[in-house]
Coordinates of C-alpha atoms in Angstrom, one line a residue:
Chain J
X1 CA 0.0 0.0 0.0
X2 CA 1.6 3.2 -1.1
X3 CA 1.3 6.5 0.9
X4 CA -0.1 9.5 -0.9
X5 CA 3.3 11.2 -0.8
X6 CA 4.9 8.2 -2.5
X7 CA 2.0 8.0 -4.9
X8 CA 2.6 11.6 -5.8
X9 CA 6.3 10.9 -6.6
X10 CA 5.3 7.8 -8.7
X11 CA 2.7 10.0 -10.5
X12 CA 5.3 12.6 -11.4
X13 CA 7.8 9.9 -12.5
X14 CA 5.1 8.3 -14.6
X15 CA 4.3 11.7 -16.1
X16 CA 8.1 12.3 -16.8
X17 CA 8.5 8.9 -18.5
X18 CA 5.4 9.4 -20.7
X19 CA 6.6 13.0 -21.5
X20 CA 10.1 11.6 -22.5
X21 CA 8.4 8.9 -24.6
X22 CA 6.3 11.5 -26.4
X23 CA 9.5 13.2 -27.5
X24 CA 11.4 9.9 -27.8
X25 CA 13.4 10.6 -31.0
X26 CA 14.7 13.9 -29.7
X27 CA 15.5 12.4 -26.3
X28 CA 17.2 9.3 -27.7
X29 CA 19.4 11.5 -29.9
X30 CA 20.4 13.6 -26.8
X31 CA 21.1 10.5 -24.7
X32 CA 23.3 9.0 -27.5
X33 CA 25.3 12.2 -28.1
X34 CA 25.7 12.7 -24.3
X35 CA 26.6 9.0 -23.8
X36 CA 29.3 9.3 -26.6
X37 CA 30.9 12.2 -24.8
X38 CA 30.8 10.4 -21.5
X39 CA 32.1 7.2 -23.2
X40 CA 35.2 9.1 -24.5
X41 CA 36.0 10.7 -21.1
X42 CA 35.4 7.5 -19.1
X43 CA 37.4 5.4 -21.6
X44 CA 40.4 7.8 -21.2
X45 CA 40.1 7.6 -17.5
X46 CA 39.8 3.8 -17.4
X47 CA 42.7 3.3 -19.9
X48 CA 45.1 5.7 -18.2
X49 CA 44.3 4.3 -14.7
X50 CA 44.7 0.8 -16.1
X51 CA 48.0 1.7 -17.6
X52 CA 49.2 3.2 -14.4
X53 CA 48.3 0.1 -12.5
X54 CA 49.9 -2.1 -15.1
X55 CA 53.1 0.1 -15.0
X56 CA 53.0 -0.3 -11.2
X57 CA 52.9 -4.1 -11.6
X58 CA 55.7 -4.1 -14.2
X59 CA 57.9 -1.8 -12.3
X60 CA 58.8 -4.5 -9.8
X61 CA 61.6 -5.3 -12.2
X62 CA 63.0 -1.8 -12.0
X63 CA 66.2 -1.5 -9.9
X64 CA 65.9 0.3 -6.6
X65 CA 68.7 2.6 -7.6
X66 CA 70.2 3.1 -11.0
X67 CA 73.6 4.8 -11.6
X68 CA 74.3 6.3 -15.0
X69 CA 77.5 8.0 -16.2
X70 CA 76.9 11.4 -17.7
X71 CA 79.3 13.2 -20.0
X72 CA 78.3 16.6 -21.5
X73 CA 74.8 16.0 -20.5
X74 CA 74.6 12.6 -22.3
X75 CA 74.6 9.1 -21.0
X76 CA 77.8 7.1 -21.6
X77 CA 79.0 3.6 -20.7
X78 CA 79.9 3.4 -17.0
X79 CA 83.1 1.5 -15.8
X80 CA 82.1 -1.5 -13.7
X81 CA 85.0 -0.5 -11.4
X82 CA 82.9 2.4 -10.1
X83 CA 81.1 -0.2 -8.0
X84 CA 84.2 -0.5 -5.8
X85 CA 83.9 3.2 -4.9
X86 CA 80.6 2.5 -3.3
X87 CA 81.8 -0.2 -0.9
X88 CA 82.0 2.1 2.0
X89 CA 78.3 3.2 1.8
X90 CA 76.2 1.6 4.5
X91 CA 72.9 0.2 3.3
X92 CA 74.0 -1.0 -0.1
X93 CA 73.3 -4.7 -0.5
X94 CA 74.5 -5.3 -4.0
X95 CA 75.8 -3.4 -7.1
X96 CA 75.1 -5.1 -10.4
X97 CA 76.3 -3.9 -13.8
X98 CA 73.7 -3.8 -16.6
X99 CA 73.9 -3.4 -20.3
X100 CA 71.0 -2.2 -22.3
X101 CA 70.2 -0.8 -25.7
X102 CA 68.0 -1.1 -28.7
X103 CA 68.3 -3.8 -31.4
X104 CA 66.8 -3.0 -34.8
X105 CA 65.6 -6.2 -36.4
X106 CA 65.6 -5.7 -40.2
X107 CA 63.5 -8.8 -40.8
X108 CA 60.5 -7.6 -38.7
X109 CA 61.4 -3.9 -38.9
X110 CA 60.9 -3.7 -35.2
X111 CA 63.1 -2.2 -32.4
X112 CA 63.7 -4.6 -29.5
X113 CA 65.0 -3.5 -26.1
X114 CA 67.9 -5.6 -25.0
X115 CA 69.0 -5.8 -21.4
X116 CA 72.1 -7.7 -20.3
X117 CA 72.6 -8.6 -16.7
X118 CA 74.2 -11.3 -14.6
X119 CA 72.0 -13.4 -12.4
X120 CA 72.3 -12.4 -8.8
X121 CA 70.7 -14.0 -5.8
X122 CA 67.9 -12.0 -4.2
X123 CA 67.0 -8.4 -5.0
X124 CA 65.8 -7.6 -8.5
X125 CA 66.4 -11.1 -9.8
X126 CA 63.6 -12.4 -7.5
X127 CA 61.4 -9.5 -8.8
X128 CA 62.2 -10.3 -12.4
X129 CA 61.3 -13.9 -11.8
X130 CA 57.9 -12.7 -10.6
X131 CA 57.1 -11.4 -14.1
X132 CA 58.2 -14.6 -15.9
X133 CA 55.4 -16.6 -17.4
X134 CA 57.5 -19.8 -17.6
X135 CA 61.1 -20.9 -17.6
X136 CA 64.0 -19.1 -15.8
X137 CA 66.2 -16.2 -16.2
X138 CA 69.4 -16.6 -18.2
X139 CA 71.9 -18.3 -16.0
X140 CA 74.7 -19.0 -18.6
X141 CA 76.1 -17.5 -21.7
X142 CA 73.9 -18.0 -24.8
X143 CA 70.6 -18.0 -22.9
X144 CA 67.8 -15.5 -23.1
X145 CA 64.3 -14.6 -21.9
X146 CA 62.0 -12.8 -24.3
X147 CA 58.9 -10.6 -24.2
X148 CA 55.7 -11.8 -25.7
X149 CA 55.9 -9.5 -28.8
X150 CA 59.5 -10.5 -29.6
X151 CA 58.5 -14.1 -29.4
X152 CA 55.5 -13.5 -31.6
X153 CA 57.0 -11.1 -34.2
X154 CA 60.0 -13.4 -34.8
X155 CA 57.6 -16.2 -35.4
X156 CA 59.5 -18.5 -33.0
X157 CA 56.5 -20.8 -32.0
X158 CA 58.1 -24.1 -31.0
X159 CA 61.6 -22.9 -31.8
X160 CA 63.8 -22.5 -28.8
X161 CA 66.9 -21.2 -30.6
X162 CA 67.3 -18.0 -32.7
X163 CA 70.0 -15.6 -33.8
X164 CA 70.7 -11.9 -33.8
X165 CA 73.3 -10.0 -35.7
X166 CA 76.4 -8.5 -34.1
X167 CA 77.6 -5.1 -35.4
X168 CA 80.0 -6.9 -37.7
X169 CA 77.0 -8.8 -39.1
X170 CA 78.1 -12.1 -37.7
X171 CA 75.3 -14.2 -36.1
X172 CA 74.9 -14.6 -32.4
X173 CA 72.8 -17.6 -31.4
X174 CA 70.7 -17.6 -28.3
X175 CA 68.6 -20.2 -26.5
X176 CA 65.3 -19.2 -25.0
X177 CA 64.9 -20.2 -21.4
X178 CA 61.7 -18.3 -20.6
X179 CA 59.0 -15.8 -21.6
X180 CA 57.7 -12.8 -19.7
X181 CA 54.0 -12.6 -18.5
X182 CA 51.4 -10.8 -20.5
X183 CA 50.6 -8.7 -17.3
X184 CA 54.0 -7.0 -17.6
X185 CA 53.6 -6.4 -21.4
X186 CA 53.7 -2.6 -20.9
X187 CA 57.4 -2.8 -20.1
X188 CA 58.5 -6.3 -21.3
X189 CA 56.7 -6.8 -24.6
X190 CA 59.7 -5.8 -26.7
X191 CA 62.3 -7.0 -24.2
X192 CA 65.2 -9.4 -24.7
X193 CA 67.1 -10.3 -21.5
X194 CA 70.6 -11.7 -21.9
X195 CA 73.6 -12.4 -19.7
X196 CA 76.0 -9.4 -19.3
X197 CA 78.7 -11.1 -21.5
X198 CA 76.2 -11.9 -24.2
X199 CA 74.9 -8.3 -24.3
X200 CA 78.4 -6.9 -24.5
X201 CA 79.1 -9.4 -27.3
X202 CA 75.9 -8.4 -29.1
X203 CA 76.5 -4.6 -28.9
X204 CA 80.3 -4.8 -29.3
X205 CA 80.9 -3.2 -25.9
X206 CA 84.4 -3.7 -24.3
X207 CA 84.6 -5.7 -21.1
X208 CA 84.7 -3.6 -17.9
X209 CA 82.0 -1.3 -19.2
X210 CA 78.2 -1.3 -18.6
X211 CA 75.3 0.9 -19.5
X212 CA 74.5 1.5 -15.9
X213 CA 74.9 0.1 -12.4
X214 CA 71.9 -1.3 -10.5
X215 CA 72.0 -0.9 -6.8
X216 CA 69.8 -2.9 -4.4
X217 CA 69.5 -1.6 -0.8
X218 CA 68.9 -3.5 2.4
X219 CA 66.1 -1.3 3.6
X220 CA 63.8 0.1 0.9
X221 CA 63.0 3.1 3.2
X222 CA 66.6 4.2 2.9
X223 CA 66.6 4.4 -0.9
X224 CA 66.6 8.2 -0.9
X225 CA 69.4 8.5 1.6
X226 CA 71.6 5.9 -0.1
X227 CA 71.0 7.6 -3.5
X228 CA 72.3 10.9 -2.0
X229 CA 75.4 9.2 -0.7
X230 CA 76.0 7.5 -4.1
X231 CA 75.6 10.8 -5.9
X232 CA 78.2 12.4 -3.5
X233 CA 80.6 9.5 -3.9
X234 CA 80.3 9.4 -7.7
X235 CA 80.3 12.9 -9.1
X236 CA 79.5 13.0 -12.8
X237 CA 76.8 10.3 -12.5
X238 CA 73.0 10.5 -12.5
X239 CA 71.4 8.5 -9.7
X240 CA 67.8 7.5 -10.3
X241 CA 65.6 5.8 -7.7
X242 CA 62.6 3.5 -8.3
X243 CA 60.1 6.0 -6.8
X244 CA 61.5 8.6 -9.3
X245 CA 61.0 6.1 -12.2
X246 CA 57.5 5.4 -11.0
X247 CA 56.8 9.1 -10.8
X248 CA 58.0 9.5 -14.4
X249 CA 55.6 6.8 -15.6
X250 CA 52.8 8.5 -13.7
X251 CA 53.7 11.8 -15.4
X252 CA 53.9 10.3 -18.8
X253 CA 50.5 8.5 -18.7
X254 CA 49.0 11.3 -16.6
X255 CA 50.2 13.9 -19.2
X256 CA 48.9 11.9 -22.1
X257 CA 45.5 11.2 -20.6
X258 CA 45.3 14.8 -19.3
X259 CA 46.1 16.2 -22.8
X260 CA 43.4 13.9 -24.3
X261 CA 40.9 14.8 -21.5
X262 CA 41.4 18.5 -22.2
X263 CA 40.6 17.9 -25.9
X264 CA 37.5 15.9 -24.8
X265 CA 36.4 18.6 -22.3
X266 CA 36.1 21.0 -25.2
X267 CA 33.6 18.5 -26.8
X268 CA 31.8 18.3 -23.4
X269 CA 31.7 22.1 -23.1
X270 CA 30.3 22.4 -26.6
X271 CA 27.6 19.9 -25.6
X272 CA 26.6 21.9 -22.5
X273 CA 26.6 25.2 -24.4
X274 CA 24.1 23.6 -26.8
X275 CA 22.0 22.0 -24.1
X276 CA 22.0 25.2 -22.0
X277 CA 21.0 27.2 -25.1
X278 CA 18.2 24.7 -25.7
X279 CA 17.1 24.6 -22.1
X280 CA 17.3 28.3 -21.3
X281 CA 15.2 29.2 -24.2
X282 CA 12.2 27.1 -23.2
X283 CA 10.0 26.6 -26.2
X284 CA 6.6 28.4 -26.1
X285 CA 4.8 25.1 -25.8
X286 CA 6.9 24.2 -22.9
X287 CA 6.2 27.5 -21.2
X288 CA 2.5 27.0 -21.9
X289 CA 2.6 23.5 -20.5
X290 CA 4.2 24.8 -17.3
X291 CA 1.5 27.6 -17.0
X292 CA -1.3 25.1 -17.6
X293 CA 0.1 22.6 -15.0
X294 CA 0.4 25.4 -12.4
X295 CA -3.1 26.6 -12.9
X296 CA -4.4 23.1 -12.6
X297 CA -2.9 23.0 -9.1
X298 CA 0.7 21.9 -9.6
X299 CA 3.1 23.6 -7.3
X300 CA 6.3 25.1 -8.6
X301 CA 8.1 22.3 -6.8
X302 CA 6.0 19.7 -8.6
X303 CA 7.0 21.2 -12.0
X304 CA 10.6 21.3 -11.0
X305 CA 10.5 17.7 -9.8
X306 CA 9.2 16.6 -13.2
X307 CA 12.0 18.5 -14.9
X308 CA 14.5 17.1 -12.5
X309 CA 13.3 13.6 -13.2
X310 CA 13.5 14.3 -16.9
X311 CA 17.1 15.6 -16.6
X312 CA 18.0 12.7 -14.3
X313 CA 16.6 10.1 -16.7
X314 CA 18.4 11.6 -19.7
X315 CA 21.7 12.4 -18.1
X316 CA 21.7 9.4 -15.7
X317 CA 20.9 7.1 -18.6
X318 CA 23.6 8.7 -20.8
X319 CA 26.1 8.4 -17.9
X320 CA 25.3 4.7 -17.3
X321 CA 25.4 4.0 -21.0
X322 CA 28.7 5.9 -21.5
X323 CA 30.4 4.3 -18.6
X324 CA 29.2 0.8 -19.5
X325 CA 30.3 1.3 -23.1
X326 CA 33.7 2.5 -21.8
X327 CA 34.1 -0.6 -19.6
X328 CA 33.2 -2.9 -22.5
X329 CA 35.6 -1.0 -24.8
X330 CA 38.4 -1.4 -22.4
X331 CA 37.7 -5.0 -21.4
X332 CA 36.4 -6.6 -24.5
X333 CA 37.9 -4.5 -27.2
X334 CA 41.3 -3.9 -25.6
X335 CA 40.9 -0.1 -25.5
X336 CA 41.4 -0.2 -29.3
X337 CA 40.4 3.4 -29.8
X338 CA 42.8 5.1 -27.3
X339 CA 45.5 2.6 -26.4
X340 CA 47.8 3.6 -29.3
X341 CA 47.6 7.2 -28.1
X342 CA 48.1 6.5 -24.4
X343 CA 50.4 3.5 -24.3
X344 CA 53.2 4.7 -26.5
X345 CA 54.6 5.1 -30.0
X346 CA 57.0 2.2 -30.3
X347 CA 57.1 0.1 -33.5
X348 CA 56.0 -2.8 -31.3
X349 CA 52.9 -1.7 -29.5
X350 CA 52.4 -3.4 -26.2
X351 CA 49.7 -6.1 -26.6
X352 CA 47.8 -5.0 -23.5
X353 CA 44.6 -6.4 -22.2
X354 CA 43.9 -3.9 -19.5
X355 CA 41.7 -4.6 -16.5
X356 CA 39.9 -1.3 -16.1
X357 CA 41.0 0.3 -12.8
X358 CA 37.7 1.8 -11.5
X359 CA 38.2 4.5 -8.9
X360 CA 35.0 5.8 -7.2
X361 CA 36.5 9.2 -7.1
X362 CA 37.0 9.2 -10.9
X363 CA 33.4 8.1 -11.4
X364 CA 32.1 10.8 -9.0
X365 CA 34.2 13.4 -10.8
X366 CA 32.9 12.4 -14.1
X367 CA 29.3 12.4 -12.7
X368 CA 29.9 16.0 -11.4
X369 CA 31.3 17.2 -14.7
X370 CA 28.5 15.6 -16.8
X371 CA 25.2 14.8 -15.0
X372 CA 25.2 17.8 -12.6
X373 CA 25.6 20.5 -15.3
X374 CA 22.9 18.8 -17.4
X375 CA 20.5 18.7 -14.5
X376 CA 21.2 22.4 -13.8
X377 CA 20.7 23.2 -17.4
X378 CA 17.3 21.5 -17.3
X379 CA 16.0 22.6 -13.9
X380 CA 17.1 26.2 -13.7
X381 CA 15.2 27.5 -16.8
X382 CA 12.1 25.5 -15.7
X383 CA 12.4 27.1 -12.3
X384 CA 12.6 30.5 -13.8
X385 CA 9.6 29.8 -15.9
X386 CA 7.6 28.0 -13.1
X387 CA 8.2 30.9 -10.7
X388 CA 6.3 33.3 -13.0
X389 CA 2.6 33.8 -12.4
X390 CA 0.5 31.1 -14.0
X391 CA -2.1 33.6 -14.9
X392 CA -0.9 33.6 -18.5
X393 CA -3.0 30.4 -19.0
X394 CA -6.1 32.4 -18.2
X395 CA -5.4 34.8 -21.1
X396 CA -7.1 32.7 -23.6
X397 CA -4.1 30.8 -24.5
Chain D
X1 CA -21.8 31.9 0.5
X2 CA -19.2 29.9 -1.4
X3 CA -17.7 33.0 -3.0
X4 CA -17.5 36.3 -1.1
X5 CA -15.6 39.3 -2.5
X6 CA -15.6 42.6 -0.7
X7 CA -14.1 45.9 -2.0
X8 CA -11.6 44.0 -4.1
X9 CA -8.9 45.9 -5.9
X10 CA -6.2 44.4 -8.2
X11 CA -3.3 46.4 -9.4
X12 CA -0.7 44.9 -11.7
X13 CA 2.9 46.1 -11.5
X14 CA 2.1 48.3 -8.6
X15 CA 4.5 51.3 -8.2
X16 CA 6.0 50.8 -11.6
X17 CA 5.7 52.8 -14.8
X18 CA 3.5 50.2 -16.4
X19 CA 1.1 50.0 -13.4
X20 CA -2.4 48.8 -14.4
X21 CA -5.5 48.9 -12.2
X22 CA -7.5 45.9 -13.4
X23 CA -10.2 45.9 -10.7
X24 CA -11.6 48.6 -8.5
X25 CA -13.8 48.1 -5.5
X26 CA -15.4 44.9 -6.6
X27 CA -17.9 43.2 -4.3
X28 CA -19.6 40.0 -5.1
X29 CA -21.4 37.1 -3.4
X30 CA -22.2 33.8 -5.0
X31 CA -24.2 31.2 -3.3
X32 CA -23.5 27.5 -3.4
X33 CA -25.1 25.7 -6.4
X34 CA -25.8 28.9 -8.4
X35 CA -24.7 30.1 -11.8
X36 CA -23.3 33.6 -12.3
X37 CA -22.2 35.3 -15.5
X38 CA -19.7 38.1 -15.7
X39 CA -20.5 40.0 -18.9
X40 CA -17.9 42.4 -20.3
X41 CA -15.8 43.3 -23.3
X42 CA -12.3 42.2 -23.8
X43 CA -10.0 43.9 -21.3
X44 CA -12.8 44.8 -18.9
X45 CA -11.3 42.8 -16.1
X46 CA -13.2 39.5 -16.4
X47 CA -10.2 37.3 -16.4
X48 CA -8.6 39.1 -13.5
X49 CA -11.8 38.6 -11.5
X50 CA -11.8 34.9 -12.4
X51 CA -8.2 34.7 -11.4
X52 CA -9.0 36.0 -7.9
X53 CA -12.0 33.7 -7.5
X54 CA -9.9 30.9 -8.9
X55 CA -7.1 31.5 -6.3
X56 CA -4.6 32.1 -9.1
X57 CA -3.4 35.3 -7.4
X58 CA -4.6 37.3 -4.4
X59 CA -6.2 40.7 -4.6
X60 CA -4.1 43.8 -4.0
X61 CA -6.6 44.9 -1.4
X62 CA -10.1 43.9 -0.1
X63 CA -11.4 40.7 1.3
X64 CA -11.8 37.6 -0.7
X65 CA -13.1 34.4 0.8
X66 CA -13.4 31.4 -1.4
X67 CA -14.9 28.2 0.0
X68 CA -14.3 29.5 3.5
X69 CA -10.6 30.6 3.1
X70 CA -9.3 34.1 3.1
X71 CA -7.1 34.5 0.1
X72 CA -5.2 37.5 1.2
X73 CA -3.7 35.6 4.1
X74 CA -2.7 32.5 2.1
X75 CA 0.9 32.2 0.9
X76 CA 1.3 31.2 -2.8
X77 CA 1.9 27.5 -1.9
X78 CA -1.4 27.3 0.1
X79 CA -3.2 29.3 -2.6
X80 CA -2.3 26.6 -5.1
X81 CA -3.4 23.8 -2.6
X82 CA -6.7 25.6 -2.1
X83 CA -7.1 26.0 -5.9
X84 CA -6.4 22.3 -6.4
X85 CA -9.1 21.3 -4.1
X86 CA -11.8 23.9 -4.8
X87 CA -11.6 25.1 -8.4
X88 CA -12.2 23.6 -11.8
X89 CA -11.1 25.7 -14.8
X90 CA -12.4 25.8 -18.3
X91 CA -10.4 28.1 -20.5
X92 CA -11.2 30.0 -23.7
X93 CA -9.0 27.8 -25.9
X94 CA -9.4 24.8 -23.5
X95 CA -5.6 24.8 -22.8
X96 CA -5.2 21.1 -23.3
X97 CA -1.7 19.6 -24.0
X98 CA -2.0 18.5 -27.6
X99 CA 0.6 15.7 -27.4
X100 CA -1.0 14.1 -24.3
X101 CA -3.9 11.6 -24.8
X102 CA -7.4 12.7 -23.9
X103 CA -7.2 10.5 -20.8
X104 CA -3.9 11.9 -19.7
X105 CA -5.1 15.5 -20.1
X106 CA -8.2 14.8 -18.0
X107 CA -6.2 13.3 -15.2
X108 CA -3.6 16.0 -15.0
X109 CA -5.1 17.7 -11.8
X110 CA -5.0 14.4 -10.0
X111 CA -1.3 13.8 -10.3
X112 CA -0.1 16.2 -7.5
X113 CA -3.0 15.0 -5.4
X114 CA -1.4 11.5 -5.1
X115 CA -4.3 9.7 -6.8
X116 CA -3.1 6.3 -8.1
X117 CA -3.3 5.3 -11.8
X118 CA -6.2 2.9 -11.5
X119 CA -8.3 5.4 -9.6
X120 CA -7.4 8.1 -12.1
X121 CA -8.4 6.0 -15.0
X122 CA -11.7 5.0 -13.5
X123 CA -12.6 8.6 -12.7
X124 CA -11.7 9.8 -16.2
X125 CA -13.5 7.0 -17.9
X126 CA -16.7 7.8 -15.9
X127 CA -16.5 11.4 -17.1
X128 CA -15.7 10.4 -20.7
X129 CA -18.8 8.2 -20.7
X130 CA -20.8 11.0 -19.1
X131 CA -19.8 13.4 -22.0
X132 CA -20.1 10.7 -24.6
X133 CA -16.4 10.8 -25.7
X134 CA -15.2 7.5 -24.4
X135 CA -14.1 6.4 -27.9
X136 CA -11.5 9.2 -27.8
X137 CA -9.8 8.1 -24.6
X138 CA -6.5 7.2 -26.3
X139 CA -6.4 9.9 -28.9
X140 CA -3.9 12.7 -28.6
X141 CA -5.8 15.9 -27.7
X142 CA -4.3 17.6 -30.8
X143 CA -6.3 15.2 -33.0
X144 CA -9.9 15.6 -31.9
X145 CA -12.6 18.1 -33.0
X146 CA -13.5 21.4 -31.3
X147 CA -16.6 20.0 -29.7
X148 CA -14.7 17.1 -28.3
X149 CA -12.0 19.4 -27.0
X150 CA -14.6 21.4 -25.2
X151 CA -16.0 18.3 -23.5
X152 CA -12.5 17.1 -22.6
X153 CA -11.8 20.5 -21.0
X154 CA -15.0 20.2 -19.0
X155 CA -14.1 16.7 -17.9
X156 CA -10.7 17.9 -16.8
X157 CA -12.3 20.7 -14.7
X158 CA -14.5 18.1 -13.0
X159 CA -12.0 15.2 -12.5
X160 CA -11.2 16.3 -8.9
X161 CA -14.8 17.1 -8.1
X162 CA -14.3 20.7 -7.2
X163 CA -17.3 22.7 -5.8
X164 CA -16.6 25.7 -8.0
X165 CA -16.3 25.7 -11.9
X166 CA -14.9 28.8 -13.6
X167 CA -15.2 29.2 -17.3
X168 CA -13.4 32.1 -19.2
X169 CA -15.0 32.8 -22.5
X170 CA -15.9 29.2 -22.9
X171 CA -17.9 29.6 -26.1
X172 CA -15.6 32.0 -27.9
X173 CA -14.3 29.3 -30.3
X174 CA -17.4 27.3 -30.6
X175 CA -20.3 27.5 -33.1
X176 CA -23.8 28.1 -31.8
X177 CA -24.7 24.4 -31.7
X178 CA -21.7 23.5 -29.5
X179 CA -22.3 26.6 -27.4
X180 CA -25.8 25.5 -26.6
X181 CA -24.5 22.1 -25.9
X182 CA -21.9 23.6 -23.5
X183 CA -24.6 25.6 -21.6
X184 CA -26.7 22.4 -21.4
X185 CA -23.8 20.7 -19.6
X186 CA -23.5 23.7 -17.3
X187 CA -27.1 23.4 -16.4
X188 CA -26.6 19.7 -15.5
X189 CA -23.5 20.6 -13.4
X190 CA -25.5 23.3 -11.6
X191 CA -28.3 20.8 -11.0
X192 CA -25.7 18.5 -9.4
X193 CA -24.7 21.2 -6.9
X194 CA -21.7 22.9 -8.6
X195 CA -21.3 26.6 -8.3
X196 CA -20.5 28.1 -11.7
X197 CA -19.0 31.4 -12.7
X198 CA -18.9 32.2 -16.4
X199 CA -17.1 35.1 -18.0
X200 CA -18.4 35.9 -21.4
X201 CA -19.9 38.4 -23.8
X202 CA -21.5 35.8 -26.0
X203 CA -25.3 36.3 -26.0
X204 CA -25.8 32.5 -26.0
X205 CA -24.2 32.5 -22.6
X206 CA -25.3 35.9 -21.2
X207 CA -29.0 35.3 -22.3
X208 CA -29.0 31.8 -21.0
X209 CA -32.2 31.1 -18.9
X210 CA -30.3 29.0 -16.4
X211 CA -28.2 31.9 -15.0
X212 CA -29.1 32.9 -11.5
X213 CA -27.2 36.1 -11.6
X214 CA -25.6 38.3 -14.3
X215 CA -23.2 41.2 -13.7
X216 CA -21.6 43.6 -16.1
X217 CA -18.0 44.5 -15.7
X218 CA -16.6 47.7 -17.3
X219 CA -13.2 49.2 -16.7
X220 CA -12.7 47.0 -13.7
X221 CA -15.9 47.8 -11.9
X222 CA -18.9 45.6 -11.4
X223 CA -22.4 46.8 -12.3
X224 CA -25.7 45.1 -11.7
X225 CA -27.7 45.4 -15.0

């Protein structure tokens, strides 16, 4: 048994729905355009959040501290002997030399990222093992671990042995001992991990030199302090910490999605200008309808409630439709519209299947930037009209 | 007395350059179950007087009591509530919403009263049958004839069973046959106990034998002919 108060609300909702149905073609068009704008914004939000979370997962393989030698503002190979100058710094657990660079494969026309490192017990080796789908890290000369895209683009399938060219065009043969997980594709898709000796051999780098030195620390809370001590002990080097690298990723993805969002906000603004223009200039028949309803005993609040319901159904429907479409786009279509813009520009695009990272705060922000202005654009003009005397309906129409 | 007006004055835009005095010192008493006609030319103040009787707006000065309530003391919200319970309006151009069905137009006054859909439909169908337009129930109001529009407008005025029916130039857009039909319906309503106030200068209305009272209104002042 419904109370009269509840019955009133149901009556108004009923009137709203029938009113929307009467102008269904116009309202469906508005919902679709509005949903498209919300879909674009929500997709960008979901993709950039997903990328950030994925980067966070993949960054477990980043060293805690990285030391690079700088000459004239450019990075150069660093002598492995620099590690000895760090022996006196308390808190350093291990210093490991690393070689890295890019290998252009003329067959597949793709650039691969090559990392050469020796296996060390504990520290980043354990973390690298976490992102291995199967197999093990290279433990001996001639062994390698590949990213999914490298394995795929080289068409290796069941093959466990393949070759790369040295600078003198002689062939270097490698045996695959493992593959990286899809979850770490953002950073490992184009990656070839070798032993230190193999990478020097591949790039023609003299022994005793590395691209950088990876430092693991005993207490992760002391990363900043240890990094400062290293910078003091090794002038002429650049010392990067894992939090700094994480921040860089946040900035890159944040900047890209921010840039795209600004572009989309322009579309949103245009939509609201149009809807405000439409709503503020209530059509004569809408004004007449409000006047008739008022003279028939409808309160100003009743008229506003109906307009509010109308706005809520249209904008809420568009919001749900837009957000659901964005979720489907990210989950089932691999963010195909926006991932190329947001994930990077490499020849090998990471084959990412993002799990959308849904943050309540983002959904609320989107709600506030889309549904609320639309409601205001619907209710405010109606309030201005409904506040006028209803006597106009007495004037013979 | 169901309607009591005493020394009513209505001034629009008071104190402004476009100030208009629509009514001056109007006094009127209408008994329950009677039919009154306000006769006057266009712009004479008929609609303003109907607006005050219909609780659309309060008078600027004077005493107006409609169905026992003093209008001057009622805030706008309560004026609307009182109008909803007491008054049924029939407008010159019927003021129906053309895209709504006949049934939905008739039931509009019941929505804010919290009457459920089943009850609304039953009441509307009874009135449609009473005025012999039940076959038009699901038609949009924009697609029915003038005579049917008029009956729908009357049905809407009666749907919430108000004691007072106000009609502003109800026959202005009707031919003589439909006008006579309209007055016949008014006679039936009067016989059922409704109090009716008509504003018109149509002789078919002003000369109607069923009127209990007729008053001329000129330049905002009432005159007994």
